[in-house]
PDB file of C-alpha atoms in Angstrom:
ATOM      1  CA  UNK G 962      83.829  45.223-130.608  1.00  0.00           C
ATOM      2  CA  UNK G 963      82.022  45.928-127.327  1.00  0.00           C
ATOM      3  CA  UNK G 964      82.872  42.688-125.510  1.00  0.00           C
ATOM      4  CA  UNK G 965      84.315  44.328-122.402  1.00  0.00           C
ATOM      5  CA  UNK G 966      81.511  46.903-122.157  1.00  0.00           C
ATOM      6  CA  UNK G 967      78.995  44.054-122.063  1.00  0.00           C
ATOM      7  CA  UNK G 968      81.000  42.250-119.379  1.00  0.00           C
ATOM      8  CA  UNK G 969      81.335  45.470-117.397  1.00  0.00           C
ATOM      9  CA  UNK G 970      77.572  46.095-117.521  1.00  0.00           C
ATOM     10  CA  UNK G 971      76.922  42.520-116.346  1.00  0.00           C
ATOM     11  CA  UNK G 972      79.398  42.964-113.503  1.00  0.00           C
ATOM     12  CA  UNK G 973      77.620  46.170-112.484  1.00  0.00           C
ATOM     13  CA  UNK G 974      74.326  44.256-112.321  1.00  0.00           C
ATOM     14  CA  UNK G 975      75.963  41.534-110.209  1.00  0.00           C
ATOM     15  CA  UNK G 976      77.459  44.169-107.919  1.00  0.00           C
ATOM     16  CA  UNK G 977      73.967  45.342-106.990  1.00  0.00           C
ATOM     17  CA  UNK G 978      72.716  41.836-106.171  1.00  0.00           C
ATOM     18  CA  UNK G 979      71.897  41.226-102.471  1.00  0.00           C
ATOM     19  CA  UNK G 980      74.453  38.381-102.405  1.00  0.00           C
ATOM     20  CA  UNK G 981      77.202  40.458-104.045  1.00  0.00           C
ATOM     21  CA  UNK G 982      79.354  40.585-100.858  1.00  0.00           C
ATOM     22  CA  UNK G 983      79.286  36.768-100.732  1.00  0.00           C
ATOM     23  CA  UNK G 984      80.270  36.559-104.401  1.00  0.00           C
ATOM     24  CA  UNK G 985      83.061  39.081-103.816  1.00  0.00           C
ATOM     25  CA  UNK G 986      84.339  37.063-100.841  1.00  0.00           C
ATOM     26  CA  UNK G 987      84.261  33.798-102.798  1.00  0.00           C
ATOM     27  CA  UNK G 988      85.997  35.383-105.798  1.00  0.00           C
ATOM     28  CA  UNK G 989      88.667  36.912-103.535  1.00  0.00           C
ATOM     29  CA  UNK G 990      89.341  33.562-101.876  1.00  0.00           C
ATOM     30  CA  UNK G 991      89.484  31.627-105.144  1.00  0.00           C
ATOM     31  CA  UNK G 992      91.649  34.166-106.998  1.00  0.00           C
ATOM     32  CA  UNK G 993      94.464  33.867-104.467  1.00  0.00           C
ATOM     33  CA  UNK G 994      94.972  30.185-105.129  1.00  0.00           C
ATOM     34  CA  UNK G 995      93.435  29.036-108.418  1.00  0.00           C
ATOM     35  CA  UNK G 996      90.821  31.349-110.024  1.00  0.00           C
ATOM     36  CA  UNK G 997      92.059  33.552-112.913  1.00  0.00           C
ATOM     37  CA  UNK G 998      89.859  36.658-112.471  1.00  0.00           C
ATOM     38  CA  UNK G 999      90.982  39.262-109.900  1.00  0.00           C
ATOM     39  CA  UNK G1000      88.427  40.443-107.317  1.00  0.00           C
ATOM     40  CA  UNK G1001      88.942  44.065-108.403  1.00  0.00           C
ATOM     41  CA  UNK G1002      86.464  43.252-111.184  1.00  0.00           C
ATOM     42  CA  UNK G1003      83.698  43.113-108.560  1.00  0.00           C
ATOM     43  CA  UNK G1004      85.225  45.405-105.934  1.00  0.00           C
ATOM     44  CA  UNK G1005      85.297  48.413-108.275  1.00  0.00           C
ATOM     45  CA  UNK G1006      81.647  48.390-109.380  1.00  0.00           C
ATOM     46  CA  UNK G1007      80.442  47.458-105.887  1.00  0.00           C
ATOM     47  CA  UNK G1008      82.363  50.418-104.448  1.00  0.00           C
ATOM     48  CA  UNK G1009      80.913  52.672-107.151  1.00  0.00           C
ATOM     49  CA  UNK G1010      77.366  51.385-106.654  1.00  0.00           C
ATOM     50  CA  UNK G1011      77.463  51.643-102.837  1.00  0.00           C
ATOM     51  CA  UNK G1012      80.213  54.128-101.899  1.00  0.00           C
ATOM     52  CA  UNK G1013      79.279  54.133 -98.201  1.00  0.00           C
ATOM     53  CA  UNK G1014      80.252  50.425 -98.080  1.00  0.00           C
ATOM     54  CA  UNK G1015      83.421  50.709-100.194  1.00  0.00           C
ATOM     55  CA  UNK G1016      85.816  50.123 -97.292  1.00  0.00           C
ATOM     56  CA  UNK G1017      83.703  47.258 -95.956  1.00  0.00           C
ATOM     57  CA  UNK G1018      83.992  45.639 -99.400  1.00  0.00           C
ATOM     58  CA  UNK G1019      87.764  46.276 -99.355  1.00  0.00           C
ATOM     59  CA  UNK G1020      87.979  44.616 -95.927  1.00  0.00           C
ATOM     60  CA  UNK G1021      86.042  41.554 -97.167  1.00  0.00           C
ATOM     61  CA  UNK G1022      88.224  41.356-100.263  1.00  0.00           C
ATOM     62  CA  UNK G1023      91.409  41.580 -98.195  1.00  0.00           C
ATOM     63  CA  UNK G1024      90.290  39.024 -95.600  1.00  0.00           C
ATOM     64  CA  UNK G1025      89.195  36.401 -98.103  1.00  0.00           C
ATOM     65  CA  UNK G1026      92.126  37.055-100.414  1.00  0.00           C
ATOM     66  CA  UNK G1027      94.551  36.375 -97.558  1.00  0.00           C
ATOM     67  CA  UNK G1028      92.625  33.237 -96.543  1.00  0.00           C
ATOM     68  CA  UNK G1029      92.733  32.084-100.175  1.00  0.00           C
ATOM     69  CA  UNK G1030      96.445  32.876-100.178  1.00  0.00           C
ATOM     70  CA  UNK G1031      96.881  30.459 -97.275  1.00  0.00           C
ATOM     71  CA  UNK G1032      95.179  27.801 -99.418  1.00  0.00           C
ATOM     72  CA  UNK G1033      97.577  28.651-102.267  1.00  0.00           C
ATOM     73  CA  UNK G1034     100.459  28.335 -99.807  1.00  0.00           C
ATOM     74  CA  UNK G1035      99.155  24.898 -98.738  1.00  0.00           C
ATOM     75  CA  UNK G1036      98.840  23.803-102.376  1.00  0.00           C
ATOM     76  CA  UNK G1037     102.480  24.740-102.950  1.00  0.00           C
ATOM     77  CA  UNK G1038     103.674  23.293 -99.647  1.00  0.00           C
ATOM     78  CA  UNK G1039     102.094  19.865-100.059  1.00  0.00           C
ATOM     79  CA  UNK G1040     102.084  19.782-103.851  1.00  0.00           C
ATOM     80  CA  UNK G1041     105.840  20.259-103.980  1.00  0.00           C
ATOM     81  CA  UNK G1042     106.385  16.833-102.426  1.00  0.00           C
ATOM     82  CA  UNK G1043     104.415  15.304-105.279  1.00  0.00           C
ATOM     83  CA  UNK G1044     106.264  17.265-107.967  1.00  0.00           C
ATOM     84  CA  UNK G1045     109.800  17.059-106.566  1.00  0.00           C
ATOM     85  CA  UNK G1046     110.726  13.678-108.145  1.00  0.00           C
ATOM     86  CA  UNK G1047     109.640  14.947-111.578  1.00  0.00           C
ATOM     87  CA  UNK G1048     111.507  18.254-111.105  1.00  0.00           C
ATOM     88  CA  UNK G1049     114.616  16.349-110.046  1.00  0.00           C
ATOM     89  CA  UNK G1050     114.435  13.977-113.038  1.00  0.00           C
ATOM     90  CA  UNK G1051     114.178  16.981-115.385  1.00  0.00           C
ATOM     91  CA  UNK G1052     117.337  18.497-113.899  1.00  0.00           C
ATOM     92  CA  UNK G1053     115.675  21.534-112.355  1.00  0.00           C
ATOM     93  CA  UNK G1054     116.517  20.835-108.716  1.00  0.00           C
ATOM     94  CA  UNK G1055     119.160  23.593-108.686  1.00  0.00           C
ATOM     95  CA  UNK G1056     116.534  26.113-109.850  1.00  0.00           C
ATOM     96  CA  UNK G1057     114.214  25.051-107.038  1.00  0.00           C
ATOM     97  CA  UNK G1058     117.050  25.452-104.540  1.00  0.00           C
ATOM     98  CA  UNK G1059     117.741  28.961-105.892  1.00  0.00           C
ATOM     99  CA  UNK G1060     114.036  29.836-105.646  1.00  0.00           C
ATOM    100  CA  UNK G1061     114.007  28.570-102.051  1.00  0.00           C
ATOM    101  CA  UNK G1062     117.011  30.740-101.208  1.00  0.00           C
ATOM    102  CA  UNK G1063     115.469  33.726-102.991  1.00  0.00           C
ATOM    103  CA  UNK G1064     112.259  33.351-100.963  1.00  0.00           C
ATOM    104  CA  UNK G1065     114.277  32.831 -97.772  1.00  0.00           C
ATOM    105  CA  UNK G1066     116.125  36.107 -98.426  1.00  0.00           C
ATOM    106  CA  UNK G1067     113.344  38.261 -99.905  1.00  0.00           C
ATOM    107  CA  UNK G1068     110.084  36.365 -99.330  1.00  0.00           C
ATOM    108  CA  UNK G1069     108.315  39.041 -97.286  1.00  0.00           C
ATOM    109  CA  UNK G1070     109.127  41.713 -99.874  1.00  0.00           C
ATOM    110  CA  UNK G1071     108.117  39.459-102.752  1.00  0.00           C
ATOM    111  CA  UNK G1072     104.733  38.682-101.177  1.00  0.00           C
ATOM    112  CA  UNK G1073     104.218  42.326-100.220  1.00  0.00           C
ATOM    113  CA  UNK G1074     104.849  43.509-103.795  1.00  0.00           C
ATOM    114  CA  UNK G1075     102.900  40.644-105.384  1.00  0.00           C
ATOM    115  CA  UNK G1076      99.968  41.365-103.072  1.00  0.00           C
ATOM    116  CA  UNK G1077      99.824  44.973-104.213  1.00  0.00           C
ATOM    117  CA  UNK G1078     100.660  44.563-107.895  1.00  0.00           C
ATOM    118  CA  UNK G1079      98.385  43.322-110.695  1.00  0.00           C
ATOM    119  CA  UNK G1080     100.503  40.198-111.287  1.00  0.00           C
ATOM    120  CA  UNK G1081      98.693  36.928-110.511  1.00  0.00           C
ATOM    121  CA  UNK G1082      99.036  36.688-106.730  1.00  0.00           C
ATOM    122  CA  UNK G1083      98.314  32.948-106.805  1.00  0.00           C
ATOM    123  CA  UNK G1084     101.686  32.281-108.466  1.00  0.00           C
ATOM    124  CA  UNK G1085     103.418  33.777-105.458  1.00  0.00           C
ATOM    125  CA  UNK G1086     101.211  32.146-102.819  1.00  0.00           C
ATOM    126  CA  UNK G1087     101.858  28.722-104.325  1.00  0.00           C
ATOM    127  CA  UNK G1088     105.587  29.433-104.740  1.00  0.00           C
ATOM    128  CA  UNK G1089     105.823  30.652-101.136  1.00  0.00           C
ATOM    129  CA  UNK G1090     104.413  27.329 -99.976  1.00  0.00           C
ATOM    130  CA  UNK G1091     106.558  25.313-102.386  1.00  0.00           C
ATOM    131  CA  UNK G1092     109.700  27.026-101.078  1.00  0.00           C
ATOM    132  CA  UNK G1093     108.555  26.645 -97.442  1.00  0.00           C
ATOM    133  CA  UNK G1094     108.534  30.377 -96.693  1.00  0.00           C
ATOM    134  CA  UNK G1095     107.716  30.997 -93.025  1.00  0.00           C
ATOM    135  CA  UNK G1096     103.914  31.125 -92.722  1.00  0.00           C
ATOM    136  CA  UNK G1097     103.471  34.049 -90.296  1.00  0.00           C
ATOM    137  CA  UNK G1098     105.566  36.526 -92.345  1.00  0.00           C
ATOM    138  CA  UNK G1099     103.716  35.287 -95.441  1.00  0.00           C
ATOM    139  CA  UNK G1100     100.344  36.064 -93.830  1.00  0.00           C
ATOM    140  CA  UNK G1101     101.443  39.465 -92.509  1.00  0.00           C
ATOM    141  CA  UNK G1102     102.932  40.525 -95.865  1.00  0.00           C
ATOM    142  CA  UNK G1103      99.754  39.322 -97.580  1.00  0.00           C
ATOM    143  CA  UNK G1104      97.554  41.384 -95.249  1.00  0.00           C
ATOM    144  CA  UNK G1105      99.603  44.526 -95.858  1.00  0.00           C
ATOM    145  CA  UNK G1106     100.016  44.066 -99.641  1.00  0.00           C
ATOM    146  CA  UNK G1107      96.476  42.944-100.406  1.00  0.00           C
ATOM    147  CA  UNK G1108      94.963  45.410 -97.944  1.00  0.00           C
ATOM    148  CA  UNK G1109      96.857  48.338 -99.459  1.00  0.00           C
ATOM    149  CA  UNK G1110      95.742  47.374-102.945  1.00  0.00           C
ATOM    150  CA  UNK G1111      92.074  46.755-102.199  1.00  0.00           C
ATOM    151  CA  UNK G1112      91.611  49.739 -99.893  1.00  0.00           C
ATOM    152  CA  UNK G1113      93.273  51.937-102.536  1.00  0.00           C
ATOM    153  CA  UNK G1114      90.953  50.599-105.252  1.00  0.00           C
ATOM    154  CA  UNK G1115      87.864  51.034-103.048  1.00  0.00           C
ATOM    155  CA  UNK G1116      88.953  54.532-102.018  1.00  0.00           C
ATOM    156  CA  UNK G1117      89.535  55.641-105.596  1.00  0.00           C
ATOM    157  CA  UNK G1118      86.134  54.291-106.631  1.00  0.00           C
ATOM    158  CA  UNK G1119      84.409  55.872-103.632  1.00  0.00           C
ATOM    159  CA  UNK G1120      85.992  59.282-104.122  1.00  0.00           C
ATOM    160  CA  UNK G1121      85.868  59.162-107.927  1.00  0.00           C
ATOM    161  CA  UNK G1122      82.134  58.497-107.923  1.00  0.00           C
ATOM    162  CA  UNK G1123      80.080  59.174-111.035  1.00  0.00           C
ATOM    163  CA  UNK G1124      83.031  60.718-112.919  1.00  0.00           C
ATOM    164  CA  UNK G1125      85.052  57.557-112.334  1.00  0.00           C
ATOM    165  CA  UNK G1126      82.211  55.372-113.569  1.00  0.00           C
ATOM    166  CA  UNK G1127      81.852  57.556-116.669  1.00  0.00           C
ATOM    167  CA  UNK G1128      85.584  57.179-117.381  1.00  0.00           C
ATOM    168  CA  UNK G1129      85.458  53.421-116.922  1.00  0.00           C
ATOM    169  CA  UNK G1130      82.497  53.121-119.295  1.00  0.00           C
ATOM    170  CA  UNK G1131      84.307  55.242-121.874  1.00  0.00           C
ATOM    171  CA  UNK G1132      87.591  53.309-121.790  1.00  0.00           C
ATOM    172  CA  UNK G1133      86.649  49.762-120.668  1.00  0.00           C
ATOM    173  CA  UNK G1134      86.761  48.214-124.155  1.00  0.00           C
ATOM    174  CA  UNK G1135      90.057  49.866-125.031  1.00  0.00           C
ATOM    175  CA  UNK G1136      91.610  48.815-121.702  1.00  0.00           C
ATOM    176  CA  UNK G1137      90.248  45.271-122.002  1.00  0.00           C
ATOM    177  CA  UNK G1138      91.685  44.761-125.476  1.00  0.00           C
ATOM    178  CA  UNK G1139      94.980  46.361-124.452  1.00  0.00           C
ATOM    179  CA  UNK G1140      95.202  43.856-121.594  1.00  0.00           C
ATOM    180  CA  UNK G1141      94.455  40.942-123.956  1.00  0.00           C
ATOM    181  CA  UNK G1142      97.146  42.215-126.330  1.00  0.00           C
ATOM    182  CA  UNK G1143      99.675  42.406-123.486  1.00  0.00           C
ATOM    183  CA  UNK G1144      98.878  38.839-122.398  1.00  0.00           C
ATOM    184  CA  UNK G1145      99.229  37.542-125.970  1.00  0.00           C
ATOM    185  CA  UNK G1146     102.502  39.450-126.430  1.00  0.00           C
ATOM    186  CA  UNK G1147     103.826  38.007-123.171  1.00  0.00           C
ATOM    187  CA  UNK G1148     102.900  34.457-124.207  1.00  0.00           C
ATOM    188  CA  UNK G1149     104.511  34.912-127.641  1.00  0.00           C
ATOM    189  CA  UNK G1150     107.629  36.316-125.983  1.00  0.00           C
ATOM    190  CA  UNK G1151     107.852  33.384-123.543  1.00  0.00           C
ATOM    191  CA  UNK G1152     107.280  30.765-126.247  1.00  0.00           C
ATOM    192  CA  UNK G1153     109.564  32.158-128.951  1.00  0.00           C
ATOM    193  CA  UNK G1154     112.270  34.112-127.111  1.00  0.00           C
TER     194      UNK G1154
END
């Protein structure tokens, strides 16, 4: 089934649109706090389509991802007050206190790694706010982690060029279905084990 190839081709068309940088910025902002699709989906084809602007696109992605991360932080920070009575009534207050201590001890490293890794960054931005992690270290770790990731992606696309695009086209369906399988396996594991 060629579902992911079709999506990839559509993304390539979007990446050549005159408003593509605005779409990339909006996607980067939204993904850091509530949107499920990572901005790499647009950053990669945009960097392939216009390699001379790859690092500009990485900069936009980083900037708006960090700004969206601040929104995620705010959601966690102010949303926690609303959820705390329910968490307490369910007997999970000790887990929240442990999470707060964990973020107090390792928060910068957690945000740095989450910013670079493919795990959903929004989970960590919201948790950082919910556990009241210091805002300035949160922002600095986000800049470094997200910047490293997006500049690496843009650089690989820029330097990989046509060969990289050929490889993506060849393997996009296989990689897409492998990702879906991993997500389903993770959900099954969490529900049943």
